[in-house]
CSV table of C-alpha atoms in Angstrom, one decimal:
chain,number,residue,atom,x,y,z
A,1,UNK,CA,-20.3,2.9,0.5
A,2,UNK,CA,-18.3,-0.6,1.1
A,3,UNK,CA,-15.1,0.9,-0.9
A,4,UNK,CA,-13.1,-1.9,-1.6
A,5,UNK,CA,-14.4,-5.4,-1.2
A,6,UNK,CA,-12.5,-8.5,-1.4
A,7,UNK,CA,-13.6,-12.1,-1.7
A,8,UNK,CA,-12.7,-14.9,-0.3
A,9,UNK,CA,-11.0,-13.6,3.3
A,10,UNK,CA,-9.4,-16.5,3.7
A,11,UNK,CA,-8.6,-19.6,1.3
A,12,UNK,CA,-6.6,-22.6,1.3
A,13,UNK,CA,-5.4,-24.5,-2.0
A,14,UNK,CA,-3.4,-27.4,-2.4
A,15,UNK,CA,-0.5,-26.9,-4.8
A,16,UNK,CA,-1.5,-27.1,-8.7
A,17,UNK,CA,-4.8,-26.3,-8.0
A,18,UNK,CA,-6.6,-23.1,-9.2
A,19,UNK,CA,-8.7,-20.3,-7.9
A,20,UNK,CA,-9.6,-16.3,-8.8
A,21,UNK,CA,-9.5,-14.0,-6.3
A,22,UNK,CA,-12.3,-11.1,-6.6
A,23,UNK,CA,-12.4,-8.0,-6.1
A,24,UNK,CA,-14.8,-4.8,-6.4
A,25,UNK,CA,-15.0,-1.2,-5.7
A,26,UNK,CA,-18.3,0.9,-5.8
A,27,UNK,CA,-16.3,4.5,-6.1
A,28,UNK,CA,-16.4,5.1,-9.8
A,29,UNK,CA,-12.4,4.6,-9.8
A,30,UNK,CA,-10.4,4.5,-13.2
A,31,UNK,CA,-7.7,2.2,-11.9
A,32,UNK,CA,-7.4,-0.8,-9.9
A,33,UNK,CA,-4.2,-3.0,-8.6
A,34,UNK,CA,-3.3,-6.3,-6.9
A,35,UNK,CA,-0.8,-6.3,-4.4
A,36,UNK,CA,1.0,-9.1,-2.1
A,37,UNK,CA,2.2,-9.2,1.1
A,38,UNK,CA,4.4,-11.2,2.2
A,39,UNK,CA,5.8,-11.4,6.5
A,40,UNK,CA,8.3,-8.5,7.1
A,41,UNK,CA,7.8,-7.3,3.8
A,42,UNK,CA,5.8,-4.4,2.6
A,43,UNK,CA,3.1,-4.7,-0.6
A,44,UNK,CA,4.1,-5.5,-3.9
A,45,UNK,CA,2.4,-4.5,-7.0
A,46,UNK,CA,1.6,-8.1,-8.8
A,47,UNK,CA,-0.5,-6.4,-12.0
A,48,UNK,CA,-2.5,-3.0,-12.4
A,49,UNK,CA,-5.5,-1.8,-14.6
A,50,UNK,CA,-4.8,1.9,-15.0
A,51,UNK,CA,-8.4,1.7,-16.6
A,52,UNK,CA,-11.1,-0.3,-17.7
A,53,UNK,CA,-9.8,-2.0,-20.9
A,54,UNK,CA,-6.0,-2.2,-19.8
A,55,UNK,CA,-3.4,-4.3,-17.6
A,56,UNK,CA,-0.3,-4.0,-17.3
A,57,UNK,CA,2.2,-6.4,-15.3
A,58,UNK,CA,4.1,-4.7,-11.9
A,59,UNK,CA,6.7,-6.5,-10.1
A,60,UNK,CA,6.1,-9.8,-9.4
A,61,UNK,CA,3.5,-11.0,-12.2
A,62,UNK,CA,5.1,-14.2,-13.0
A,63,UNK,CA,2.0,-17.2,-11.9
A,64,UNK,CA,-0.6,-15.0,-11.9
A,65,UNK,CA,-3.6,-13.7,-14.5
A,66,UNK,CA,-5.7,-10.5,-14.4
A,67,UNK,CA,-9.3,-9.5,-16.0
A,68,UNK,CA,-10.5,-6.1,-15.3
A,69,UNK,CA,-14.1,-7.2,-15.9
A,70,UNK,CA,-15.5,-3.9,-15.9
A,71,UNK,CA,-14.9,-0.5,-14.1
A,72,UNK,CA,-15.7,-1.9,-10.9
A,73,UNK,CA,-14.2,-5.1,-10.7
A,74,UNK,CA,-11.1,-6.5,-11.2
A,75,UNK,CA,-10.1,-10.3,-10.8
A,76,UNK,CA,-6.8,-11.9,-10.2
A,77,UNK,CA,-6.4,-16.1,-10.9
A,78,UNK,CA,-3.4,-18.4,-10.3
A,79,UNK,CA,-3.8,-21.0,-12.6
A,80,UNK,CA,-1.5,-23.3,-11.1
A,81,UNK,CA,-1.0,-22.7,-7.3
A,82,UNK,CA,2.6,-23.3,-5.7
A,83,UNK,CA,3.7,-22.6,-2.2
A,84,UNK,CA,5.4,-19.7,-3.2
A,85,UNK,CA,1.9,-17.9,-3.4
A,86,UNK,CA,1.2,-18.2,-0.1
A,87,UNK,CA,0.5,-14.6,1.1
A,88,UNK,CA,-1.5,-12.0,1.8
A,89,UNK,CA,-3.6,-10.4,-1.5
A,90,UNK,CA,-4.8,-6.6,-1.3
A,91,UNK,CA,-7.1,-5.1,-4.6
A,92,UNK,CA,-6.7,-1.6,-4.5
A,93,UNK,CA,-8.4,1.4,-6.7
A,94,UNK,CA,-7.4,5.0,-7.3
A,95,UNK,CA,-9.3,7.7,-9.3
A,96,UNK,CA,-7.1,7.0,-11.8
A,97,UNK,CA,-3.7,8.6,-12.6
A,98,UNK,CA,-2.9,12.9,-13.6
A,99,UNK,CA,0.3,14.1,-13.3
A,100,UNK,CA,0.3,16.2,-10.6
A,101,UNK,CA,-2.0,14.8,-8.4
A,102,UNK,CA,-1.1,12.5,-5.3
A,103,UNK,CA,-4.3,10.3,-6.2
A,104,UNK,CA,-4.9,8.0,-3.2
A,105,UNK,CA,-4.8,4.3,-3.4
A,106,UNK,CA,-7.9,2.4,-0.9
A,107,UNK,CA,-7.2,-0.7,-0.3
A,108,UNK,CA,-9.6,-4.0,0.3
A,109,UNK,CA,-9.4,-5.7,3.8
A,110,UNK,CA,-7.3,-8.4,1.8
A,111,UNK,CA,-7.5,-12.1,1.6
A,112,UNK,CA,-5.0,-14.7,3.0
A,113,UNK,CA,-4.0,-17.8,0.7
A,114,UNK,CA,-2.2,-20.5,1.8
A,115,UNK,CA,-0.9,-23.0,-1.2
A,116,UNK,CA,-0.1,-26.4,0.8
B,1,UNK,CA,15.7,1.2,-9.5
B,2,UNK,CA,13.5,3.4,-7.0
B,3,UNK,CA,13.5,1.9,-2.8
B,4,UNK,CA,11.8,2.8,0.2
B,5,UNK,CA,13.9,1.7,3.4
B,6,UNK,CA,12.8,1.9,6.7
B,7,UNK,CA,15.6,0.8,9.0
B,8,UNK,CA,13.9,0.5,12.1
B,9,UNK,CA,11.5,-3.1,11.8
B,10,UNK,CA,10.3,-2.2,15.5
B,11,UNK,CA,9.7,0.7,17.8
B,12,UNK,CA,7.9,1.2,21.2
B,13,UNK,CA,6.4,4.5,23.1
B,14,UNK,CA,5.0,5.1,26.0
B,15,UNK,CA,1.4,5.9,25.9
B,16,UNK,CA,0.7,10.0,25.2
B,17,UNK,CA,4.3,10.2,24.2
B,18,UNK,CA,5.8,10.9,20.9
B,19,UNK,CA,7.7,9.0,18.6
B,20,UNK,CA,8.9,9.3,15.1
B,21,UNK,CA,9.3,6.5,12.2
B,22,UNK,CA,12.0,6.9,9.8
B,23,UNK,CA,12.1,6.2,6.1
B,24,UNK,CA,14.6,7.0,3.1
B,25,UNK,CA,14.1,6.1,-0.4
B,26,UNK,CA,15.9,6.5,-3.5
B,27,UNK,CA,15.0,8.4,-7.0
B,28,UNK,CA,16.4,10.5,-9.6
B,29,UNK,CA,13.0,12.1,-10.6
B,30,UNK,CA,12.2,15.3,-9.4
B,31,UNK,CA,8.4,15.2,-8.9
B,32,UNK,CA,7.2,12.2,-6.5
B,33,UNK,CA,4.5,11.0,-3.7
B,34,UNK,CA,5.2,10.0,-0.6
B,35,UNK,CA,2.7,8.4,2.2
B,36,UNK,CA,2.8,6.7,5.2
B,37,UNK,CA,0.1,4.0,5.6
B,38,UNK,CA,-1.3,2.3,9.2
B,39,UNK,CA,-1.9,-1.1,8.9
B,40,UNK,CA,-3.4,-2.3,12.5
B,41,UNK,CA,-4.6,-6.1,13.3
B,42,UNK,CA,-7.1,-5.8,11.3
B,43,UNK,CA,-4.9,-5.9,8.2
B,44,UNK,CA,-6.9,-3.1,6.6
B,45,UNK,CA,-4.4,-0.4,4.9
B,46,UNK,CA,-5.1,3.3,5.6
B,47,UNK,CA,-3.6,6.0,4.5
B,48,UNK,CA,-2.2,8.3,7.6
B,49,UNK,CA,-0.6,11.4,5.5
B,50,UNK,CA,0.6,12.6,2.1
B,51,UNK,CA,3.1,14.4,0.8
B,52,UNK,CA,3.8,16.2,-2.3
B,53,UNK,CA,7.9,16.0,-3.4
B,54,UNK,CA,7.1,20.0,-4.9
B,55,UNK,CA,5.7,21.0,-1.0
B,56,UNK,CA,8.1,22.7,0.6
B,57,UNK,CA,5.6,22.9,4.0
B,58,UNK,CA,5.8,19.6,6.2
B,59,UNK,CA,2.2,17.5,6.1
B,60,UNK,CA,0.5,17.4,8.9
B,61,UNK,CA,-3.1,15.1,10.0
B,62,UNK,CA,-3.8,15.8,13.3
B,63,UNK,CA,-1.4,14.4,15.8
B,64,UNK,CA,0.6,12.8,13.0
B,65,UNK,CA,3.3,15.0,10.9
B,66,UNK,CA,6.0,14.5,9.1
B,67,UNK,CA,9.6,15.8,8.6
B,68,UNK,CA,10.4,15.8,4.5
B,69,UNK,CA,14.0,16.5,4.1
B,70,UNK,CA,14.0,16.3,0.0
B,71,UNK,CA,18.2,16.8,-0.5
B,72,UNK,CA,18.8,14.3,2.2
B,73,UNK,CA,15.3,11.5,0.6
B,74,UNK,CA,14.3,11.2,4.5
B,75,UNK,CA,10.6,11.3,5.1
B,76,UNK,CA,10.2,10.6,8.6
B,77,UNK,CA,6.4,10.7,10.6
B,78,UNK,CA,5.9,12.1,14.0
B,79,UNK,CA,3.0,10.4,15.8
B,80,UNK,CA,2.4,12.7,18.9
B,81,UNK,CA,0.3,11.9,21.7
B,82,UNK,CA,0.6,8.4,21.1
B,83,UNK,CA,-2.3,6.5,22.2
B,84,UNK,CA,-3.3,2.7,22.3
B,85,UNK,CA,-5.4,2.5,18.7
B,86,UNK,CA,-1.7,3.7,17.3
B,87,UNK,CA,-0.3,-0.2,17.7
B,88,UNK,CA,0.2,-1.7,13.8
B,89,UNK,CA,2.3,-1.5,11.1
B,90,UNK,CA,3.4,1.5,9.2
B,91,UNK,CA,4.9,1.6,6.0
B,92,UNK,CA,6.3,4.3,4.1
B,93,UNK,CA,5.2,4.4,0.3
B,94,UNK,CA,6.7,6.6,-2.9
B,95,UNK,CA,5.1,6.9,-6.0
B,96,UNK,CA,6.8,9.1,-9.2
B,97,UNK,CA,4.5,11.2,-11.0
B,98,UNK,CA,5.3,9.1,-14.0
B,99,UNK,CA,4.5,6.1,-12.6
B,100,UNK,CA,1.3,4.2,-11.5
B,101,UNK,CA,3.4,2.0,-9.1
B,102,UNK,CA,3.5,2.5,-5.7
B,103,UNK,CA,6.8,1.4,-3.9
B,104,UNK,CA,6.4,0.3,-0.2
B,105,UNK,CA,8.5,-0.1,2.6
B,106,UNK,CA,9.7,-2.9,5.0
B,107,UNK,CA,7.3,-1.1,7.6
B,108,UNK,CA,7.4,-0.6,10.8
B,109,UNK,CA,5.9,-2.6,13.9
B,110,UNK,CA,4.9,-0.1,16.7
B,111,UNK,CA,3.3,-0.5,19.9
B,112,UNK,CA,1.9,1.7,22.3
B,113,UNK,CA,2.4,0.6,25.6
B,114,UNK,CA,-0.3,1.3,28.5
């Protein structure tokens, strides 16, 4: 099993330009997520799919656009790169979400954009 | 608003010591998650050790543990027996049961030292 996989690992953009980040997971999972990080911060939640079908916006959505393709992948674009978006990206999955359970989120080995 | 603090942005041990990571977070909800993920050089983010808000028993993985305190929000981790493959980031994470959103830390920067 590869888990999470993440592509590209590393990509550079120059401001106003345009790319989608990919992301896949091969362990059935209902619900994906998109993540930055950003130095001496911790991750923060960009947009989620709690399953296939659905997004939904987290904290810091603003620049950014989501497709969950299918169950297995789910793709995050920046139409319009700024420097702001420089960062570190993680794709995550989860079995999904019951209340009650302390479902685990496993995360891809993330890919770092830098908008010049 | 729910936050995850973690006041202490470096730590160091001493080889086969043991040292413990602090983190406090704010919620009003009863029912929650809380985790404490590694995140060495590598940048890949693994998850260390659970706990369940309704657990009154501390969680314990091996030489890692933690001390939940749920009147005073601390959820600290206890890495004994440090050893070298220890150095990277932790962060402390929350989640509600309500919620799908997962609320990280600052993190943590420790390093082992030979």
């Amino acid at each position: 099993n590869a888990g999470v996989t993440q592509t590209p690992k590393f990509q550079v953009l120059k401001t106003g330009q345009s790319m989608t980040l990919q992301c896949a997971q091969d362990m059935n999972h209902n619900s994906m997520y998109w993540y930055r990080q950003d130095p001496g911060m911790g991750l923060r939640l960009i947009y989620y799919s709690a399953s296939e079908g659905t997004t939904d916006k987290g904290e810091v959505p603003n620049g950014y656009n989501v497709s969950r393709l299918n169950k297995r992948e789910f793709s995050l674009r920046l139409e319009s790169a700024a420097p702001s978006q420089t960062s570190v990206y993680f794709c995550a999955s989860s079995e999904g979400y019951t209340s009650g359970d302390s479902y685990e989120q496993y995360f891809g080995p993330g890919t770092r954009l830098t908008v010049t | 608003a729910q936050t995850v603090t973690q006041s202490q942005p470096e730590m160091s041990v001493q080889e086969a010591e043991t040292v413990t990571l602090s983190c406090t977070y704010d919620t009003s909800e009863n029912n929650y998650y809380l985790f404490w993920y590694k995140q060495p050089p590598s940048r890949q983010m693994i998850l260390v050790i659970r706990q369940e808000a309704y657990k009154q028993q501390n969680a314990t993985e091996n030489r890692f543990s933690v001390n939940f305190q749920k009147a005073a929000k601390s959820f600290s981790l206890k890495i004994s027996d440090s050893q070298l493959g220890d150095t990277a980031m932790y962060f402390c994470a929350f989640r509600e049961d309500s919620s799908y959103k997962l609320i990280f830390g600052s993190g943590t920067r420790l390093l082992v030292r030979p």
